[in-house]
Amino acid sequence: MINISRLAHYQRQDLKNLMLLLQEFVITYKDNKVKINYQSRPVILFLSTLVATAGFGAYFTVRNILTKYNEYVLNKRLARPALIRQSSTILKNGSREIFIPKGKNKVSRIIIPKPNLDQYAADKYLYKNFIINQEIQSQQRGTIFSSKFLSQLAIIWRILIPKFYCKNTSLLLSQCFFLLMRTWLSLLVAKLDGQIVKNLIAANGRKFSRDLIYWLLIAFPASYTNAAIKYLDSRLSLGFRTNLTRYIHDMYLDKVMAYYKISLNTNDIQNIDQYITNDVAKFCDTLSGLFSSMGKPFIDLIFFSVYLRDNLGTGAIIGIFANYFLTAALLRRATPAFGKLSSRRTHLEGAYFNDQLNLMTNCEEIGFYKGSIIEKAKLQESFQNLMSHVNKEINISFPYSILEDYVLKYTWSAWGYIFAGLPVFLDEIWPAQDKPDTKADKKAVAANERQNMRQFIINKRLMLSLADAGSRLMYSIKDVNQLTGYTDRVFNLLTNLHKVHSPRYNFGSALGFSDIHGTIQNNYNDGIRFEKISVIIPSSLGSENEPLVENLNFQVSHNKNLLILGSNGCGKTSIARIIAGLWPLYRGLLSKPNDDDIFYLPQKTYFTTGNLRDQIIYPYTYNDILEMGYNDDFLYHILREVKLEYLLKREGNFNVVKDWKDVFSGGEKQRMSIARVLFKNPKLVILDESTNAVSTDVEDYLFELLQKKKITFITLSHRPLLMKYHDFILEIEEDSSWKFHDLTSEENLKSIDNEINEIEDKLAQVDKWEKRKSDIEKYLDGKYEDIAIESSIELPAPLTSQNCSR
């Protein structure tokens, strides 16, 4: 049992002693006024920080005022609905002007410079040469300072900081300045700490109070410096990610359609969305954080070593760094391959995310098929693979963390205490046989002890800081290893983007060397022409792959419609992909109109995120149609022409935002795609099974509408009934052969007339065949005599048991 009364007595005694101590300190403070040296470093740093803060505040205030004024002028100039703020416009100098909404009737204007396409073409050889050099050189075992990692980082660095005079350079230089500032402040704080301890031991209240004020003053610039480093770290990461993402988007989303080509190249890269979103962000965060996590310890090692060398001697510094290098070598040999582990984990996370995305995208179809069990099995498999790898990472990291923590925290701190105490143990003020007799000698001994205590506190703090700097430098090995994994993935993404960005990209070569010998002639005004073209699926075999259709050779003149007829999988859509430039043309000559004059309707209609208006005008924006002189009345007229005007009553108005792919029926989706054709009004449209979900009467109406609008169309279908709307027909057989017919020629018209006559003759014999069917049914029912009398047709003998036995 605890004696409560005794415990209370001790508490009252401690409180009494504390009051006496404070009373003595107050008396000392009254007798000795504290004098502050306004020229001291803490005061100057404090005042400088205040001035700098006020200067930055004034700068940002003026900038915000100017920004708001420019936005006010811009809003006044652009007196349009807020809906256009999401659009973008190409300026005369090639830059892109983007309007971003910032609230009700407010807009912000952002200018993105025009991409330098020549730079992308030049950068392509950097990645090619890197692959060639890696094939020649043997791979180094080390993952931190390997030539592969440094070479990859040097190439990517050209994207992060493209030129010296840029925003990221200023951020990086500012971060280096504050890192130096923080190390210098740490040195001042260590000296001030030793002085405070010395004054406390000497019971000098005046100096103690003065140094305590200095401590509070210097704490403000120190805190400001730490916050500035964190701020610049985040800003630098954002700047790196902005440059890298824009560089990727310029290649990924352009007229070459690299986003489609790279989706076919699954052998080299998978789940590209994981690369662009997650890997790029982690790479930029890790790289920007590495400057502070490695820069600060490295600067501390230099500054503190120079200062300690004067106090401890060169031998002690050599011993300290010898210990650092030995333990660093030990940890480096014991460090697992964190880069590979991190890269593998990111890949597995992408696979699991992709399975989840597939489930969300196709939830309705999976629901109809009752496929919950098999989808659950797939998700569990991908999740189990991820968890197994995470468990592996945890198990590998555990023994290394024990070794790392023991060496860096405790071993290095012990050596710090030993080296910091050397001056105290070695400095013998009085010989062993001499003893201080006089009061002056005793005061000198006491003063020297206080000085030794002060020096020990300073040395101890700096040694611990030095040990902490070295330990953080060793801890950063993990960050470097993780950065190695992220750098490899980002570099792999950029390499593949440069490969597919080439207009003559070949899937069969690791370096993208081309065996594509086909030629595409644009701006062909006399229809479309195929000359000895082979339709080949892009693959690692390249032009050696088996063609779907071989040696296509025909021409369709302007204002003539073509029907490409064939069964599923024969290569109809593949021809459209070659015309659109999605697939390479390995052999032959393709002559076609300008790409801006061709409109494609794929089998699966795509609906963008937005309102009903956006579904009609896709791929244009509302700002575009306003500049064209169109309005909602024009769009309503288009809906009436495709018999979809009831959507405005059903959905409300053009501004309604929904998930339209789930709202429209199959027929409505196809009529909406025809509405896009009417809005675009192209010279040529390619229809890939674009009317197979509508009724026959609506299909007739839509084709007649296109003919009325004088829009030339190429139809890909497996339905021969569509021949009546076309002038030419290309029949593709299953054995890769093909036949081309001119349906308007006299020979084909005669053959069609003959076929019609044959069908009419067969229709004339329908009654006779119906009578024959009736007689056979009566015969099967056993009415033999009635059949013979009525029809006078000789019928076979009735079935008997003997006949059956025979």
Coordinates of C-alpha atoms in Angstrom, one line a residue, residues 349-363 366 375-376 378-380 382-383:
E349 CA -0.6 -2.9 -56.9
G350 CA -1.3 -1.9 -60.5
A351 CA -2.6 -5.3 -61.4
Y352 CA -4.9 -5.4 -58.4
F353 CA -6.2 -1.9 -59.2
N354 CA -6.8 -2.9 -62.8
D355 CA -8.8 -6.0 -61.8
Q356 CA -10.9 -3.7 -59.5
L357 CA -11.4 -1.2 -62.4
N358 CA -12.4 -4.0 -64.8
L359 CA -15.1 -5.1 -62.3
M360 CA -16.5 -1.6 -62.0
T361 CA -16.4 -1.0 -65.7
N362 CA -18.2 -4.2 -66.7
C363 CA -20.4 -4.7 -63.6
I366 CA -20.8 -9.6 -65.1
E375 CA -14.4 -12.4 -60.6
K376 CA -14.0 -12.9 -56.8
K378 CA -9.5 -13.3 -59.9
L379 CA -9.5 -10.5 -57.3
Q380 CA -8.4 -12.9 -54.5
S382 CA -4.2 -10.7 -57.5
F383 CA -4.7 -9.6 -53.9

